[in-house]
Amino acid sequence: RYPHLLSPLKIGNVTVRNRLMQTAHAKGFHAGNGLTNDRDIYYQAERAKGGIGLIVTGARHTHPHSTGPGRTLARGNREEIIERDREMCQAVQAQGGRIVAQLIHFGPQGRSGALDDYRVLWAPSTMKSPAYNEWAKEMTKAEMDEVSENFALTARYSKEAGFDGVELHYSHGYLHQQFLSFVYNKRTDEYGGSLENIVRFPIETLQRVRDEVGPDFMVGIRVSMDECTVDGMHADQAIEMTRLMVRTGLVDYVSATAGTYAAHADQIPPGDYPENWLVKDGARMRQAIREEADIPMFIVGHIVDPEAADQLVANGAADMVAMTRTQIADPEFANKLRDGREDEINHCIRCNQACIARLMVGNAISCVVNPAAGRERRFGAHTLMAATTPAHWLVIGGGPAGMKAALVLRQRGHRVTLVEAGDRLGGQLNLAARLPRREKFGFLPRDLERQLRKAGVEIRLNTRLDADQVAAFGADGVIVATGSRPLKTGFTSTRPAVDRVPGLDQDNVLSVVEVLENPDAVGRRVVLFDEDGGRYALGTAEFLLDRGHEVHLVSRFNALSPNLALTLDLPVNYRHVFEKGLEYTINSWVRSVDGQRAQLFNLFTDKNSQVLEADTFVIAAGHAAENTLYQSLQDRVSNLHCIGDALLPRPLQDVIYEGMLAGREMLN
Ligand code: SF4
């Protein structure tokens, strides 16, 4: 299978073993010194070992005025980086992979104060940055030359370190891409105003890099095919300017992408973005490149199906396919395709919650479905130790934490029995997957169940054990992962008025879980109280709107997505919820519910505000640990553990991490 996707590709003088690649992505691994470290090396080596063809490093700064979020990127223009980069290159190449260093100047998308000293931001024209709302100054010709020289210097260091090539980042709204954009480039000199002029600076940088590294070293460019803003650059222009850059003969490959910080959802699309959304314009760009030079083109854009990827290579729409989040979720993706082990793949659920959202709040990336991601030194495949004393473990609860713990215990050689009270595995993930445009959340329980069955875990559904039965079971160890139950009252606030709302015990007040389990119980008019921060509430609101209900959402927060990270970790684009007619009130909470009337009050003034009428009230107020069984087992069984929501309800990434940890580090 996949004969085209898994066939080798020659790029310049380098042969890559297959057409699967991982694009540059910030990982937040750097401890502030900007040097490659063990975490980087283990992360990349794990993916090379898993069979990927080409890895492009995270972008590396090339110049002191390229400031970005200071602690997330390497500084490729520091000579000290060569030594550890050499280790990274060797680690990847020893596994048969190829690795390219991506070079960047952040330009106006930097942060002037990100480093210890202040650096004014540089841009093609004086402008306010769409990224961090800072002013950036128009560059002089001397400054442009300096940037090109620094790209060349960084390329030299990259070559010395043993990289297979360098990629110049000319996309996503960074410095060179802004030169290529008529929205940002307002220059009246020879660097602005026409297609020939806007490519001049990117070509000058290319020329300096090529002069430095010579003809035999791979040099690629990453270009945006579309700025994804109303007045921004679109595919026709992108194709023509790429044509001009390729025509110089300086380029060994083109990696096509889209989006800028001004249209972030397009740069890092949420899960409901159409699959293969760039392929159509990409095929046009591929053709234009072919007319100019015999070099390959790479494509990205929510490509998740290997059949589709194989087809687009077969059709000549692209020569290499970037599936980056797929690789984060499963570093062994390529080998599993090659070996016919697709039933073992951990599919990315497009949640954006542990990769991008963690990065946005200053943490290193990881992955919801693969908590070892970013932690390969401690949890990589090579670290899984067989149990010294294989034992029989009983895992109670088939939600994500229990499933993960059961699988890892089994992989280590234990006998494992997994019992689940319900009629299917997956717990609340099955409900989350019912929310509109989140069906990919269902991949996770499906993948885990497949692997559990294949590994030989004994699964007993519809089995609710009480304490006596657990004690009589006679397992060597017991893990309780009984999950959580939804709350119907607020619990995070210290304000009694918020915590104890009269009337929330009425029959016409339902939790989000109750709504998803039994939507027919919901009346036509709904008021939804969001005490939990937006995510579940907005998804439930859309679920109800789709079923024809009128929905008014009342939020305690001053925005419907109060967490900064939610701008990126939302797995779907919530614009659609508002287009479907959601009414909402923010900064407010409910004073009381009486029959079909809810009295709201303003959280700033504490004064009563509007009265809302509804047939059903729904409350999204978080969850409480369901740990009754665990409590009753204390002192009755030895080697007893409690994990996941049963210990403390937390985001999905945390409970799966805990399941992995339990499986790896439990006694025995
Ligand atoms: Fe995919 Fe979510 Fe993992 Fe990111 S955290 S790679 S979106 S599964």
XYZ file of C-alpha atoms and ligand atoms in Angstrom:
676
model
C 0.000 0.000 0.000
C 0.929 3.647 -0.426
C 3.498 2.969 -3.180
C 3.845 6.640 -4.057
C 3.893 8.049 -0.550
C 6.495 5.542 0.543
C 8.765 5.894 -2.486
C 12.051 7.818 -2.205
C 12.489 11.375 -3.467
C 15.634 13.101 -4.638
C 15.951 16.723 -3.557
C 19.100 18.392 -4.829
C 21.822 15.935 -3.933
C 19.892 14.337 -1.115
C 17.691 11.258 -1.332
C 14.834 11.119 1.150
C 13.474 7.633 1.885
C 9.773 8.505 1.527
C 7.413 11.421 0.878
C 6.390 12.006 4.485
C 7.686 15.098 6.178
C 7.347 17.082 9.347
C 7.224 20.848 8.917
C 8.953 23.308 11.200
C 7.049 23.895 14.402
C 7.964 25.701 17.592
C 8.210 23.322 20.521
C 9.199 25.496 23.438
C 12.049 23.185 24.411
C 14.679 25.882 24.799
C 15.507 26.995 28.272
C 16.183 30.537 27.155
C 19.698 30.083 25.814
C 18.540 29.329 22.272
C 20.722 26.260 21.910
C 19.710 22.805 20.785
C 19.324 20.522 23.779
C 18.624 16.905 24.672
C 14.897 17.434 24.520
C 15.150 18.554 20.884
C 17.445 15.715 19.992
C 15.302 12.986 21.525
C 12.155 14.462 19.973
C 13.546 14.491 16.443
C 15.362 11.163 16.754
C 12.146 9.458 17.900
C 10.415 10.564 14.713
C 13.338 9.581 12.493
C 13.327 6.175 14.146
C 9.609 5.964 13.390
C 10.360 6.175 9.696
C 9.646 9.746 8.617
C 11.521 10.872 5.503
C 12.254 14.529 6.123
C 12.286 16.619 9.277
C 12.469 20.396 9.194
C 13.636 21.820 12.514
C 11.670 24.469 14.318
C 12.435 27.903 12.905
C 15.790 29.298 14.031
C 16.505 32.958 14.493
C 19.151 34.326 12.175
C 19.667 37.826 13.493
C 19.623 39.755 16.793
C 16.569 41.751 15.694
C 14.621 38.554 15.122
C 13.112 38.279 18.538
C 10.005 36.080 18.489
C 8.725 34.570 21.681
C 12.253 34.518 23.107
C 12.398 31.175 24.792
C 10.753 29.013 22.204
C 13.228 29.054 19.320
C 16.863 28.214 18.716
C 19.271 30.949 17.684
C 20.933 29.533 14.601
C 23.251 32.521 14.202
C 25.228 31.627 17.345
C 28.314 29.601 16.593
C 27.902 27.652 19.847
C 24.854 25.978 18.355
C 26.925 23.889 15.944
C 28.097 21.308 18.447
C 24.680 20.218 19.715
C 23.141 20.587 16.261
C 25.702 18.067 15.078
C 24.391 15.610 17.655
C 20.829 16.227 16.494
C 21.712 15.722 12.823
C 23.623 12.536 13.580
C 20.788 11.196 15.726
C 18.292 11.710 12.887
C 20.567 10.537 10.078
C 21.618 7.430 12.004
C 17.956 6.396 11.861
C 17.778 6.968 8.105
C 16.025 10.334 8.306
C 17.004 13.617 6.704
C 16.972 16.920 8.527
C 16.830 20.509 7.319
C 17.290 23.657 9.408
C 14.629 26.316 8.946
C 15.955 29.888 9.053
C 13.771 32.810 10.017
C 13.647 36.496 10.731
C 10.557 37.267 12.764
C 10.415 40.847 11.515
C 7.303 42.632 12.765
C 5.881 39.452 14.281
C 8.587 39.572 16.952
C 8.472 41.024 20.424
C 10.805 43.926 21.036
C 11.307 43.030 24.685
C 11.515 39.259 24.310
C 15.267 39.233 24.828
C 17.036 40.672 27.830
C 17.757 43.836 25.893
C 15.318 45.790 23.764
C 15.400 45.442 19.963
C 13.311 47.596 17.695
C 11.220 45.490 15.337
C 11.990 45.599 11.624
C 9.423 45.501 8.825
C 9.203 46.246 5.098
C 7.214 49.388 5.945
C 6.420 51.076 9.239
C 3.451 49.210 10.626
C 1.729 47.853 13.666
C 2.217 44.115 14.036
C -0.840 41.888 13.800
C 0.873 39.453 16.180
C 1.621 41.439 19.336
C 0.296 44.867 18.446
C 3.731 46.492 18.466
C 5.085 49.076 16.070
C 7.831 48.007 13.668
C 10.031 50.317 11.613
C 10.705 50.348 7.878
C 14.045 48.739 7.103
C 16.872 50.491 5.334
C 18.755 48.829 2.494
C 21.740 48.359 4.855
C 19.540 46.558 7.345
C 18.178 44.304 4.616
C 21.752 43.440 3.575
C 22.570 42.682 7.192
C 19.643 40.280 7.429
C 20.686 38.483 4.242
C 24.262 38.194 5.546
C 22.985 36.708 8.776
C 20.862 34.194 6.908
C 24.027 33.197 5.032
C 26.007 32.927 8.264
C 23.307 30.770 9.838
C 23.212 28.591 6.725
C 26.971 28.115 7.029
C 26.663 27.051 10.666
C 23.860 24.684 9.661
C 26.009 23.122 6.975
C 28.919 22.745 9.393
C 26.612 21.037 11.877
C 25.708 18.405 9.300
C 22.172 19.384 8.288
C 21.058 18.034 4.927
C 19.932 21.496 3.922
C 18.350 24.776 4.997
C 14.882 26.156 4.423
C 14.267 29.891 4.249
C 11.014 30.808 5.980
C 9.194 33.071 3.534
C 5.697 32.492 4.892
C 3.278 32.961 7.804
C 3.727 36.730 7.980
C 7.371 36.767 9.075
C 9.803 39.294 7.659
C 10.367 37.950 4.161
C 6.717 37.079 3.671
C 5.724 40.606 4.599
C 7.997 41.865 1.853
C 6.024 39.552 -0.447
C 2.699 41.000 0.703
C 1.176 44.142 -0.747
C -0.792 44.499 2.491
C 2.380 45.064 4.514
C 4.912 46.123 1.897
C 4.124 49.760 1.042
C 7.617 50.635 -0.118
C 8.100 53.024 -2.990
C 11.694 51.996 -3.743
C 12.876 49.018 -5.771
C 11.585 46.613 -3.052
C 7.900 47.473 -3.358
C 5.101 48.272 -5.744
C 5.345 45.436 -8.289
C 5.712 41.680 -8.310
C 9.283 41.981 -9.598
C 10.128 44.402 -6.782
C 8.570 42.528 -3.862
C 10.562 39.368 -4.612
C 13.835 41.318 -4.756
C 14.750 41.109 -1.059
C 13.817 37.397 -0.699
C 15.895 36.651 -3.797
C 18.835 38.678 -2.433
C 18.719 36.601 0.747
C 18.545 33.404 -1.289
C 21.528 34.500 -3.353
C 23.615 35.260 -0.255
C 22.747 31.886 1.240
C 23.550 30.063 -1.991
C 26.860 31.911 -2.340
C 27.750 30.852 1.175
C 26.823 27.156 1.026
C 27.665 26.408 -2.617
C 25.654 24.620 -5.303
C 25.600 21.179 -3.686
C 23.843 22.018 -0.424
C 20.047 21.818 -0.335
C 18.308 25.207 -0.058
C 14.506 25.305 0.033
C 11.945 28.043 0.540
C 8.666 27.920 2.437
C 6.045 30.156 0.855
C 2.498 31.119 1.780
C 0.008 30.400 -0.966
C -2.604 32.545 0.705
C -2.587 35.084 3.534
C -6.184 34.027 4.270
C -7.293 37.595 4.938
C -9.861 39.502 2.907
C -7.426 41.908 1.268
C -4.298 39.744 1.578
C -2.232 37.818 -0.901
C -4.075 35.010 -2.651
C -2.969 32.022 -4.656
C -2.651 33.711 -8.069
C -0.129 36.219 -6.740
C 1.665 33.617 -4.635
C 2.107 31.367 -7.639
C 3.569 34.147 -9.760
C 6.029 35.356 -7.133
C 7.105 31.779 -6.391
C 7.668 31.336 -10.091
C 10.030 34.338 -10.066
C 11.993 32.990 -7.111
C 12.281 29.496 -8.595
C 13.357 30.953 -11.947
C 16.593 32.167 -10.342
C 17.821 28.562 -10.186
C 18.769 29.087 -6.539
C 16.037 26.915 -5.050
C 16.085 23.134 -4.464
C 12.502 22.811 -3.231
C 9.379 24.798 -2.438
C 7.321 24.016 0.650
C 3.831 25.488 0.237
C 1.704 26.615 3.177
C -0.773 29.399 4.062
C -1.934 31.804 6.739
C -0.415 34.510 8.921
C -0.849 35.676 12.491
C -3.649 37.883 11.208
C -5.487 34.695 10.192
C -4.125 32.257 12.699
C -6.822 29.678 12.271
C -5.579 29.190 8.750
C -1.956 28.829 9.799
C -2.827 26.272 12.469
C -6.268 25.104 11.417
C -8.770 23.807 13.941
C -10.112 20.316 13.505
C -13.169 21.257 11.501
C -11.149 22.791 8.688
C -11.708 20.885 5.470
C -9.196 18.147 4.847
C -6.683 18.720 2.028
C -7.824 22.331 1.770
C -4.647 23.629 0.086
C -4.263 20.838 -2.417
C -6.230 22.480 -5.248
C -4.196 25.693 -5.311
C -1.124 23.642 -4.467
C -1.517 21.649 -7.657
C -1.561 24.915 -9.635
C 1.583 26.042 -7.871
C 3.160 22.649 -8.535
C 2.512 23.095 -12.239
C 3.980 26.633 -12.273
C 7.118 25.408 -10.507
C 7.436 22.563 -12.988
C 7.429 25.097 -15.804
C 10.392 26.891 -14.249
C 12.622 24.169 -12.833
C 12.862 20.462 -12.105
C 12.505 20.724 -8.343
C 9.960 19.191 -5.941
C 7.146 20.888 -4.034
C 5.808 19.966 -0.605
C 2.225 20.501 0.514
C 0.477 20.864 3.868
C -3.078 21.669 4.986
C -5.013 19.160 7.102
C -3.842 16.119 5.173
C -4.526 13.203 7.479
C -5.535 10.290 5.279
C -2.562 8.360 3.898
C -4.652 7.162 0.923
C -5.349 10.776 -0.045
C -1.687 11.631 0.502
C -0.611 8.748 -1.704
C -3.024 9.862 -4.406
C -1.864 13.446 -4.465
C 1.729 12.293 -4.894
C 0.567 9.891 -7.629
C -1.313 12.703 -9.396
C 1.675 14.997 -9.306
C -0.139 17.589 -7.157
C 2.830 17.570 -4.773
C 6.006 15.558 -4.246
C 6.060 15.391 -0.480
C 3.294 15.574 2.104
C 3.549 17.321 5.450
C 1.562 15.654 8.235
C 3.048 17.331 11.254
C 0.435 16.893 13.972
C 0.068 13.311 12.762
C 3.768 12.881 13.575
C 3.438 14.530 16.969
C 0.596 12.148 17.793
C 2.406 9.092 16.491
C 6.149 9.241 15.771
C 5.936 5.730 14.297
C 3.301 6.706 11.736
C 5.537 6.059 8.698
C 6.763 2.663 9.879
C 3.231 1.598 10.769
C 2.104 2.451 7.222
C 5.070 0.606 5.774
C 4.539 -2.494 7.924
C 0.760 -2.720 7.531
C 0.218 -1.853 11.203
C -2.319 0.909 10.604
C -4.495 -0.533 13.359
C -1.811 0.564 15.818
C -1.721 4.216 14.744
C -2.545 6.853 17.339
C -4.421 9.394 15.250
C -4.277 13.107 15.954
C -7.728 14.259 17.082
C -7.101 17.864 15.899
C -7.785 19.257 19.354
C -4.817 21.679 19.395
C -4.881 21.384 23.163
C -1.494 19.936 24.098
C 0.596 20.972 21.113
C -0.257 24.524 20.198
C -2.176 25.675 23.247
C 0.570 24.599 25.631
C 3.048 26.564 23.565
C 0.850 29.664 23.674
C 0.913 29.703 27.456
C 4.691 29.243 27.606
C 4.922 25.462 28.067
C 6.728 22.947 25.908
C 4.497 21.096 23.486
C 3.117 17.653 24.102
C 0.132 15.754 22.724
C -3.206 14.663 24.112
C -3.101 11.259 22.437
C 0.639 10.819 22.900
C 1.712 12.210 26.266
C 5.266 11.013 25.587
C 5.572 13.739 22.922
C 8.120 16.327 23.970
C 9.184 14.018 26.807
C 10.916 11.342 24.718
C 14.010 11.159 26.868
C 11.927 9.893 29.765
C 9.002 8.280 27.961
C 10.197 7.506 24.414
C 9.646 4.047 22.959
C 13.142 2.978 24.024
C 12.320 3.586 27.696
C 9.397 1.181 28.086
C 10.676 -1.473 30.488
C 9.290 -4.968 30.688
C 7.860 -5.725 34.116
C 10.358 -7.477 36.359
C 7.541 -9.395 38.052
C 4.544 -9.770 35.741
C 1.381 -9.478 37.798
C -2.381 -9.365 37.317
C -3.786 -5.837 37.354
C -7.414 -4.851 37.628
C -8.219 -1.483 36.049
C -11.661 -0.159 36.940
C -13.051 2.384 34.490
C -12.697 2.424 30.709
C -12.297 6.154 30.169
C -9.113 7.625 28.685
C -7.009 7.352 31.865
C -8.017 3.751 32.576
C -7.563 2.670 28.955
C -4.126 4.213 28.741
C -2.992 2.683 32.028
C -4.299 -0.752 31.003
C -2.542 -0.593 27.636
C 0.833 0.427 29.036
C 0.678 -2.193 31.788
C -0.056 -4.831 29.177
C 2.746 -3.586 26.921
C 5.087 -4.123 29.829
C 4.031 -7.751 30.133
C 1.393 -7.650 32.861
C -1.885 -9.493 32.686
C -4.605 -6.819 32.700
C -8.362 -6.937 33.207
C -10.198 -3.720 32.351
C -13.758 -3.412 33.629
C -16.204 -0.745 32.501
C -19.670 -0.130 33.921
C -21.048 1.144 30.613
C -21.568 -0.685 27.362
C -18.563 0.837 25.607
C -15.093 2.145 26.335
C -14.166 5.817 26.070
C -16.011 7.544 28.906
C -16.751 11.202 28.345
C -14.789 11.211 25.100
C -17.781 9.537 23.518
C -19.880 12.528 24.547
C -17.294 15.060 23.408
C -17.272 13.385 19.991
C -21.041 14.046 19.718
C -20.440 17.791 19.745
C -20.629 19.330 16.296
C -17.438 19.164 14.277
C -15.569 17.283 17.009
C -16.107 13.813 15.658
C -12.326 13.302 15.488
C -12.344 13.137 19.295
C -13.826 9.695 18.727
C -10.544 8.526 17.176
C -8.969 8.344 20.609
C -11.191 5.729 22.270
C -11.360 3.821 18.969
C -7.562 3.702 18.646
C -7.027 2.781 22.273
C -9.652 0.024 22.182
C -8.106 -1.491 19.057
C -4.717 -1.529 20.708
C -6.073 -2.933 23.966
C -7.731 -5.808 22.147
C -4.706 -6.477 19.963
C -2.406 -6.447 22.982
C -4.602 -8.958 24.778
C -6.143 -6.920 27.576
C -9.236 -8.658 28.919
C -12.105 -6.162 28.579
C -15.354 -6.607 30.503
C -18.105 -4.154 29.586
C -21.365 -3.618 31.528
C -19.506 -4.633 34.654
C -19.902 -2.572 37.802
C -17.892 -3.974 40.690
C -18.527 -3.105 44.306
C -15.834 -3.131 46.981
C -16.511 -6.750 47.991
C -16.210 -7.926 44.412
C -12.971 -6.019 43.882
C -11.519 -7.458 47.081
C -12.592 -10.961 46.036
C -11.121 -10.499 42.561
C -7.676 -11.109 43.951
C -5.673 -8.881 41.618
C -2.079 -8.035 42.501
C -2.844 -4.381 41.938
C -5.938 -2.241 41.397
C -6.205 1.026 39.516
C -9.411 2.968 40.011
C -10.248 5.278 37.119
C -13.947 5.765 37.656
C -14.014 9.283 36.198
C -16.224 12.131 37.310
C -19.816 13.298 37.434
C -21.088 16.662 36.256
C -21.783 19.376 38.792
C -24.937 21.406 38.675
C -23.733 24.212 40.876
C -20.781 26.479 40.498
C -17.845 25.434 42.610
C -14.893 27.559 41.612
C -16.111 30.818 43.063
C -15.691 32.047 46.590
C -18.904 34.038 46.212
C -21.803 32.288 47.939
C -24.233 33.977 45.579
C -22.565 32.155 42.722
C -22.072 28.849 44.487
C -25.549 28.327 45.866
C -28.147 29.284 43.333
C -31.736 28.598 44.411
C -33.628 26.570 41.846
C -30.754 24.717 40.201
C -32.191 21.517 41.651
C -35.356 21.825 39.548
C -36.137 19.019 37.107
C -35.779 21.340 34.138
C -32.101 22.067 34.971
C -29.742 19.663 33.220
C -25.990 19.256 33.098
C -24.143 19.284 29.787
C -23.601 15.547 30.133
C -27.313 14.937 30.631
C -28.054 16.984 27.520
C -25.634 15.004 25.381
C -26.814 11.681 26.767
C -30.496 12.446 26.328
C -31.064 15.416 24.022
C -34.772 14.633 23.667
C -35.263 15.770 27.261
C -34.397 19.369 26.319
C -37.220 21.884 25.700
C -37.325 24.312 22.789
C -36.059 27.405 24.628
C -32.749 26.892 26.422
C -30.683 29.101 28.709
C -27.174 27.716 29.151
C -25.095 28.862 32.122
C -21.357 28.672 31.445
C -19.372 28.451 34.632
C -16.555 26.438 33.083
C -14.834 28.698 30.612
C -16.442 28.339 27.236
C -15.288 25.167 25.598
C -17.947 22.655 26.584
C -20.646 25.293 26.798
C -20.080 26.607 23.285
C -19.976 23.089 21.876
C -23.228 22.211 23.661
C -24.822 25.452 22.498
C -24.029 24.556 18.908
C -25.258 21.000 19.435
C -28.614 22.406 20.573
C -28.789 25.069 17.846
C -28.257 22.331 15.264
C -31.242 20.491 16.729
C -33.461 23.546 16.338
C -33.405 24.928 19.880
C -33.229 28.607 20.762
C -30.158 29.078 22.948
C -29.125 31.979 25.181
C -25.700 31.494 26.771
C -24.925 33.268 30.054
C -21.231 33.416 30.922
C -19.496 34.429 34.129
C -16.517 35.547 32.076
C -15.893 38.738 30.198
C -15.579 36.877 26.920
C -16.980 33.612 25.660
C -13.457 32.171 25.391
C -11.850 33.650 28.480
C -8.621 31.702 28.331
C -6.061 33.329 26.051
C -4.961 29.922 24.834
C -8.451 29.117 23.714
C -7.933 31.312 20.702
C -5.822 28.430 19.470
C -6.761 25.347 21.419
C -10.367 25.433 20.325
C -10.750 22.304 18.261
C -13.357 23.955 16.078
C -13.948 27.402 14.730
C -16.645 28.939 16.906
C -17.556 31.600 14.407
C -20.157 29.110 13.182
C -21.923 29.085 16.570
C -22.681 32.769 16.300
C -23.701 32.431 12.673
C -26.234 29.848 13.805
C -27.939 32.402 16.019
C -26.491 32.056 19.523
C -27.682 34.795 21.906
C -25.368 35.548 24.812
C -24.791 37.656 27.892
C -21.344 37.948 29.479
C -20.090 39.128 32.896
C -23.288 37.802 34.390
C -24.567 34.967 36.475
C -27.831 33.551 37.685
C -29.305 34.734 40.990
C -32.124 32.202 41.029
C -34.172 29.892 38.861
C -37.891 29.712 39.437
C -39.959 27.563 37.113
C -39.212 28.870 33.633
C -37.628 32.160 34.757
C -34.001 32.853 35.597
C -33.007 36.096 37.305
C -29.551 37.231 36.182
C -27.259 39.705 37.898
C -24.193 41.623 36.782
C -21.010 40.280 38.351
C -19.370 43.713 38.588
C -22.243 45.599 40.208
C -24.000 42.677 41.926
C -27.272 44.234 40.737
C -30.074 42.233 39.192
C -30.146 42.561 35.440
C -32.380 40.730 32.987
C -34.826 37.884 33.471
C -34.556 35.072 30.931
C -37.310 32.578 30.245
C -36.641 29.033 29.116
C -38.135 25.555 29.021
C -34.805 24.001 29.987
C -31.816 25.413 31.815
C -28.438 23.802 31.189
C -25.415 24.287 33.379
C -21.807 23.743 32.343
C -20.149 23.860 35.729
C -17.341 21.349 35.636
C -17.167 17.953 37.263
C -16.591 16.324 40.642
C -14.408 13.247 41.141
C -16.319 9.967 41.217
C -14.196 8.216 43.816
C -16.681 6.411 46.040
C -15.343 2.999 45.086
C -11.770 4.117 45.682
C -12.677 5.385 49.148
C -14.421 2.149 50.055
C -11.435 0.091 48.928
C -9.004 1.803 51.274
C -7.506 -0.777 53.634
C -9.287 -3.582 51.787
C -6.942 -4.167 48.853
C -3.238 -3.603 48.650
C -1.460 -1.872 45.817
C -4.452 0.425 45.234
C -4.201 3.535 43.025
C -6.570 6.251 41.877
C -5.985 8.110 38.610
C -7.628 10.457 36.138
C -10.820 12.368 36.870
C -11.506 10.030 39.797
C -8.536 11.670 41.511
C -9.291 15.181 40.268
C -11.195 16.227 37.150
C -8.729 17.782 34.733
C -8.234 18.400 31.035
C -7.901 15.375 28.798
C -4.160 15.799 28.265
C -3.507 15.545 32.000
C -5.565 12.449 32.688
C -4.079 10.538 29.765
C -0.614 11.532 30.900
C -1.500 10.169 34.307
C -2.728 6.914 32.753
C 0.596 6.521 30.948
C 2.506 7.262 34.128
C 0.467 4.744 36.074
C 1.167 2.034 33.515
C 4.871 2.768 33.460
C 5.744 3.518 36.989
C 3.428 1.466 39.148
C 5.003 -1.111 41.399
C 5.997 -4.369 39.698
Fe -3.163 16.466 17.472
Fe -4.291 17.288 19.743
Fe -1.939 15.927 19.728
Fe -2.042 18.451 18.884
S -2.462 17.733 20.971
S -0.989 16.740 17.887
S -4.012 18.483 17.853
S -3.951 15.160 19.121
